[in-house]
Coordinates of C-alpha atoms in Angstrom, one line a residue:
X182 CA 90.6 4.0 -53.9
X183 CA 94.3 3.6 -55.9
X184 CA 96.9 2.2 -54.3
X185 CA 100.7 2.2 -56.0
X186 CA 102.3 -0.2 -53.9
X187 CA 105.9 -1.6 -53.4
X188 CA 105.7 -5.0 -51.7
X189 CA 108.8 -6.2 -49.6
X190 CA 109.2 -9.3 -51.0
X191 CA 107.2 -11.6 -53.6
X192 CA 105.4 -13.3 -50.8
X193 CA 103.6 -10.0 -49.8
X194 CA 102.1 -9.6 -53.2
X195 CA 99.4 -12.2 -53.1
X196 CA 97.5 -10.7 -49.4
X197 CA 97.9 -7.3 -51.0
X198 CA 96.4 -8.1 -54.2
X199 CA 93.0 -9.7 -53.0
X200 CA 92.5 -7.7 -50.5
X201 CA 92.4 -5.2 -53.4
X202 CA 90.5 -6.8 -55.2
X203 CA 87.8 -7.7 -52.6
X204 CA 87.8 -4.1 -51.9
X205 CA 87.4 -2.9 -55.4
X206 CA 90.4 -0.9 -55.4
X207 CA 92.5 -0.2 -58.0
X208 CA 96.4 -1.4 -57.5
X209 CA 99.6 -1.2 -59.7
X210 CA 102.4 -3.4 -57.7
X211 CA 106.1 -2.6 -58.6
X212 CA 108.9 -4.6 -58.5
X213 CA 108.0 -8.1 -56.3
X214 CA 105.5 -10.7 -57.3
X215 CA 105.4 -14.2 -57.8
X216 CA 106.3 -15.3 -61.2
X217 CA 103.2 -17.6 -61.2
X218 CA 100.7 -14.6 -60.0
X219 CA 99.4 -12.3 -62.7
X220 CA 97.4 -9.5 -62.7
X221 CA 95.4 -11.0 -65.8
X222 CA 94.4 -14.3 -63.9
X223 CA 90.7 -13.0 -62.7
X224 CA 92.5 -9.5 -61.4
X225 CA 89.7 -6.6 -62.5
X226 CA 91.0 -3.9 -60.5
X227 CA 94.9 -4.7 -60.1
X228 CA 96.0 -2.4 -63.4
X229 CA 99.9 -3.2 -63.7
X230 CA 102.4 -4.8 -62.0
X231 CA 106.0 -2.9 -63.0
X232 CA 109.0 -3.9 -62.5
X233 CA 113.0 -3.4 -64.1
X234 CA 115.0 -6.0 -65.6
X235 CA 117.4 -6.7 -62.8
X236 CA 119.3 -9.0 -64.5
X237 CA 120.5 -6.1 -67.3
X238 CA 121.4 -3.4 -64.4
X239 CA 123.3 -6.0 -62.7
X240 CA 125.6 -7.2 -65.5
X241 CA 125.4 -3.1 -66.7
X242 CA 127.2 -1.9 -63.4
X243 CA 129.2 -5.0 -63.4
X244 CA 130.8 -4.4 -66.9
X245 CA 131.3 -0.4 -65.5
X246 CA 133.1 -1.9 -63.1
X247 CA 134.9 -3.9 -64.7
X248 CA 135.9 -1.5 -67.1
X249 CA 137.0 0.9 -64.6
X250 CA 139.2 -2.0 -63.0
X251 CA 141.1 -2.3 -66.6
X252 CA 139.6 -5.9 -66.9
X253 CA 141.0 -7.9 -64.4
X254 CA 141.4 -8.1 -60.4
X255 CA 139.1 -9.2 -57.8
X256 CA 135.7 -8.1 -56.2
X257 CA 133.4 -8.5 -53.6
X258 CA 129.9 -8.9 -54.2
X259 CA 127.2 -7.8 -51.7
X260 CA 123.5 -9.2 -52.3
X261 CA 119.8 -7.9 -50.9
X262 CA 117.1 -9.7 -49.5
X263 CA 117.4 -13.0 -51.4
X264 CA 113.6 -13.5 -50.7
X265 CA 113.1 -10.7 -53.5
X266 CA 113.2 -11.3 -57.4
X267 CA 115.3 -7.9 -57.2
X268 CA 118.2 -9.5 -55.7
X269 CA 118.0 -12.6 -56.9
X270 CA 118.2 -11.1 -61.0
X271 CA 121.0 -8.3 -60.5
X272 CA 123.3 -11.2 -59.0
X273 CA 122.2 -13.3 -61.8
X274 CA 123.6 -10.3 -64.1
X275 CA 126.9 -10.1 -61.8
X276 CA 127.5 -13.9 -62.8
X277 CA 126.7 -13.3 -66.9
X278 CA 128.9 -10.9 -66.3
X279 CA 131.6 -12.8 -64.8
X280 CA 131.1 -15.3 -67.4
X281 CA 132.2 -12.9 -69.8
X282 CA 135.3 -11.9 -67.9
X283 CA 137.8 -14.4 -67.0
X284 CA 140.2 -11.7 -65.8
X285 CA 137.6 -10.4 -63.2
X286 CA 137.7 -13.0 -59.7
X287 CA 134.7 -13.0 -57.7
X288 CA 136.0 -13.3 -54.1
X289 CA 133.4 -13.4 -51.4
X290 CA 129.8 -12.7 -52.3
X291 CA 127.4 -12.5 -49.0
X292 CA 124.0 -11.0 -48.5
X293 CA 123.8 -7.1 -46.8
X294 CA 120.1 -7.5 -46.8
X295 CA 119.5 -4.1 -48.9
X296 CA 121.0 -2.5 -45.7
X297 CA 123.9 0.8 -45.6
X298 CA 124.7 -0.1 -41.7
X299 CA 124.7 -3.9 -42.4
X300 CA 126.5 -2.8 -45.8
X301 CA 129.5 -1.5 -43.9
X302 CA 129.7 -4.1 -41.6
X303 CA 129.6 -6.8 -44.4
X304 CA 131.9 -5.1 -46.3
X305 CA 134.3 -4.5 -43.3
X306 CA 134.7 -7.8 -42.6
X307 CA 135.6 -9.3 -46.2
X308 CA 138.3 -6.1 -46.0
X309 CA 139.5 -8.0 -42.9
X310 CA 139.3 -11.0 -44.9
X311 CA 140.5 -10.0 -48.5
X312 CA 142.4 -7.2 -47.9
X313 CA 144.2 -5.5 -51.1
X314 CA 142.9 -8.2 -53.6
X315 CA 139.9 -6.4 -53.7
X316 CA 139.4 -4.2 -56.5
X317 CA 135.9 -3.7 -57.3
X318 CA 132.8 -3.7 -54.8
X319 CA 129.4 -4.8 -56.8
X320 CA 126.2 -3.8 -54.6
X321 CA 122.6 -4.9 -55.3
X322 CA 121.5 -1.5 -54.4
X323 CA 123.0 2.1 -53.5
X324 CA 122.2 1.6 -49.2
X325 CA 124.7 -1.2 -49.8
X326 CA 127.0 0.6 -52.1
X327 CA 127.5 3.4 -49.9
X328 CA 127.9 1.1 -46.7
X329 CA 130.3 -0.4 -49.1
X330 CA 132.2 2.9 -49.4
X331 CA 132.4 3.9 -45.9
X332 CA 134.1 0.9 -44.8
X333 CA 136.1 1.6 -47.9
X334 CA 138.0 5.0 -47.4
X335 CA 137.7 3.8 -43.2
X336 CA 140.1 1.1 -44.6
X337 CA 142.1 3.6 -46.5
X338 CA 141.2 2.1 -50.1
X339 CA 139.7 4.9 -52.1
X340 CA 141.0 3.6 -55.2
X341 CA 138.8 0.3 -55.3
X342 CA 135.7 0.4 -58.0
X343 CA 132.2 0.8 -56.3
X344 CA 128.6 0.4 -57.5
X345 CA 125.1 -0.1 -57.0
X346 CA 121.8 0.3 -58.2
X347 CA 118.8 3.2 -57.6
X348 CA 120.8 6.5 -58.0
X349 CA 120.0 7.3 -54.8
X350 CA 120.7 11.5 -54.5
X351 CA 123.8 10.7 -52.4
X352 CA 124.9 7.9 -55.1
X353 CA 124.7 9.6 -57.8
X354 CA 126.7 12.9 -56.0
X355 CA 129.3 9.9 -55.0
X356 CA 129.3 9.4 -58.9
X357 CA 129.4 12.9 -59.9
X358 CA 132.8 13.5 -57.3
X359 CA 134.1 9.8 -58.7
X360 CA 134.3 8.5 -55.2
X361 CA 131.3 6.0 -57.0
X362 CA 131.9 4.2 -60.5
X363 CA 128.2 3.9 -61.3
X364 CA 124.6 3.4 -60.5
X365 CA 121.3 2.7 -62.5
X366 CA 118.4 4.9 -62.6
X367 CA 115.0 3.4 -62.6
X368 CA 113.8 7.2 -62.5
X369 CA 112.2 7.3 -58.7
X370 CA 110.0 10.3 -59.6
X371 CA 108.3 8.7 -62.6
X372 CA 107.6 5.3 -60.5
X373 CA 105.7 7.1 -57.8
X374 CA 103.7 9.3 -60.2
X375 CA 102.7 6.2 -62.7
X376 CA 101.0 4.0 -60.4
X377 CA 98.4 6.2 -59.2
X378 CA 98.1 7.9 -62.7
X379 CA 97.0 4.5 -63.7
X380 CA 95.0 4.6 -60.8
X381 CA 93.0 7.8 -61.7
X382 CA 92.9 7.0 -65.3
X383 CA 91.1 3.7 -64.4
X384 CA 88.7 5.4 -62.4
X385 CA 88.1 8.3 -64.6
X386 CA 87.0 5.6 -67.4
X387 CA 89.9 6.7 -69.5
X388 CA 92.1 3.3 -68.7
X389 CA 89.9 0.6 -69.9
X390 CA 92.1 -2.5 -67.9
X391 CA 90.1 -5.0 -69.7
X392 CA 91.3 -3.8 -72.7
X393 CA 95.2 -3.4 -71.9
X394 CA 97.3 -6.7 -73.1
X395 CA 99.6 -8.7 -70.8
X396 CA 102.6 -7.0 -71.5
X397 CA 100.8 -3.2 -70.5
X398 CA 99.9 -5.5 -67.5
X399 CA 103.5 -7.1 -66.4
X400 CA 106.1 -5.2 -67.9
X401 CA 110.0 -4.0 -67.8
X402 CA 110.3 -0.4 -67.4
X403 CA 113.4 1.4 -68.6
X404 CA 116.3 2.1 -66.6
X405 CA 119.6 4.2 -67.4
X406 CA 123.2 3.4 -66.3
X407 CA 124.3 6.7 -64.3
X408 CA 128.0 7.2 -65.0
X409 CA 130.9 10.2 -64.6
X410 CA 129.5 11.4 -68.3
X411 CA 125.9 11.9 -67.3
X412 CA 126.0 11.7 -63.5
X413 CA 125.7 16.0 -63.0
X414 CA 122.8 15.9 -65.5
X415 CA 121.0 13.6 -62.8
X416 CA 122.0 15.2 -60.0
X417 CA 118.4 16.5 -59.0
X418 CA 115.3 13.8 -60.0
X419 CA 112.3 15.5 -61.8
X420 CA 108.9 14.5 -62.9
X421 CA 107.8 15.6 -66.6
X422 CA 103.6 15.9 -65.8
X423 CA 103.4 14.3 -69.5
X424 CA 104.5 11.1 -68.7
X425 CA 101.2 10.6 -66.3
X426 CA 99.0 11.8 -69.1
X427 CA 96.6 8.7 -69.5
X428 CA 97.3 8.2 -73.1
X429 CA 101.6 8.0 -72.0
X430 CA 101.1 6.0 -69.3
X431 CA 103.0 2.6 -71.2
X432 CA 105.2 4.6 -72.8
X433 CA 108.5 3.3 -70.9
X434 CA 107.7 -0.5 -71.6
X435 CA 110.5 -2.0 -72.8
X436 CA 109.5 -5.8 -72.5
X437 CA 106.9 -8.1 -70.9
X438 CA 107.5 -9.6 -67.4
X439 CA 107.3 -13.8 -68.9

């Protein structure tokens, strides 16, 4: 068997990956671990574990934002799951970014839970709150984002900054018709082919997993900010059948997971 698996949160990791491993199954994990679970520590069967530097696509949307804000006003800041390394790096961006930008004030930040419904309600309610001081709305993911937005041009303020992270199909159309500043692209289409590509290759005997080092094992994967200059060009997600050939299958590493 192969499994490519996305656990909820970090806690879920562990269960999954002995029970895996008991079974003789090969797993690649994306996204949520613990840091202190590896898939080198006594792991034969669990390939990968792949994930996307959350803290660089948080500060990267941040500074779009910014940017499109002229450098200075206010924002709100909408987190996911805190539970989930995910959330926890992208607001960790946010703040680096922040650091770097005494002009920008961060008004309100509250969790949304990954969530368009509870996105809009969040969102809402710091309109209520904030009013016109807000400028900018950074989201931890596109659900949020366009939660975000609806209570946005509800309110009447279609001029305020918005982004998020995923490039969802309907985010990256909202940043193609500029109702959306930007998103990042973790290409979806690649994730869900790599896994179990890694899986077959393993069980072909073409993937020796013995042989791979720690950062084939745990790594970043690269990501692309989606803007107005490239937003059309990603309009419709493909997967190119060479990236799952077994000798391409770490060809996107950009760093190890430490």
């Amino acid at each position: 068997m192969v499994l490519n698996v996305l656990p909820n949160g970090d806690s879920d990791t562990t269960p999954i990956v002995k029970e895996a491993d008991a079974a003789g199954a090969y797993l690649v994990t994306q996204w949520n671990k613990p840091a202190d679970l590896n898939p080198w520590d006594g792991y034969d069967t669990w390939i990968s574990h792949i994930t996307f530097d959350g803290v660089d696509s948080g500060r990267q949307i941040a500074e779009a934002m910014f940017e499109q804000m002229g450098g200075s006003g206010g924002i709100i800041a909408l987190q996911g799951i805190l539970d989930t390394a995910a959330a926890k790096d992208r607001f960790t961006g946010l703040q680096e970014a922040l650091a770097e930008n005494p002009d920008i004030e961060l008004l309100d930040e509250q969790t949304a839970d990954f969530d368009r419904t509870t996105g809009f309600e969040v969102t809402k309610t710091l309109i209520t709150k904030h009013g016109d001081a807000i400028r900018g709305v950074w989201a931890a993911n596109d659900d949020m984002a366009l939660g975000a937005l609806q209570a946005l041009e509800a309110a009447g303020m279609s001029d305020v900054a918005v982004v998020g992270i995923d490039a969802v199909p309907e985010a990256v159309q909202a940043v193609a018709d500029g109702t959306m500043t930007a998103t990042v692209s973790v290409d979806g289409p690649w994730q869900g082919g790599v896994g179990l590509a890694m899986g077959y290759c393993a069980l072909t005997g073409e993937l020796d997993v013995a042989g791979l080092s720690n950062e084939q094992r745990a790594f970043f994967a690269e990501q692309t900010l989606i803007n107005a200059e490239n937003a059309e060009e990603n309009l419709t997600p493909k997967a190119d059948l060479e990236d799952f050939e077994c000798g391409n299958l770490f060809d996107r590493v950009t760093g190890p997971v430490s």
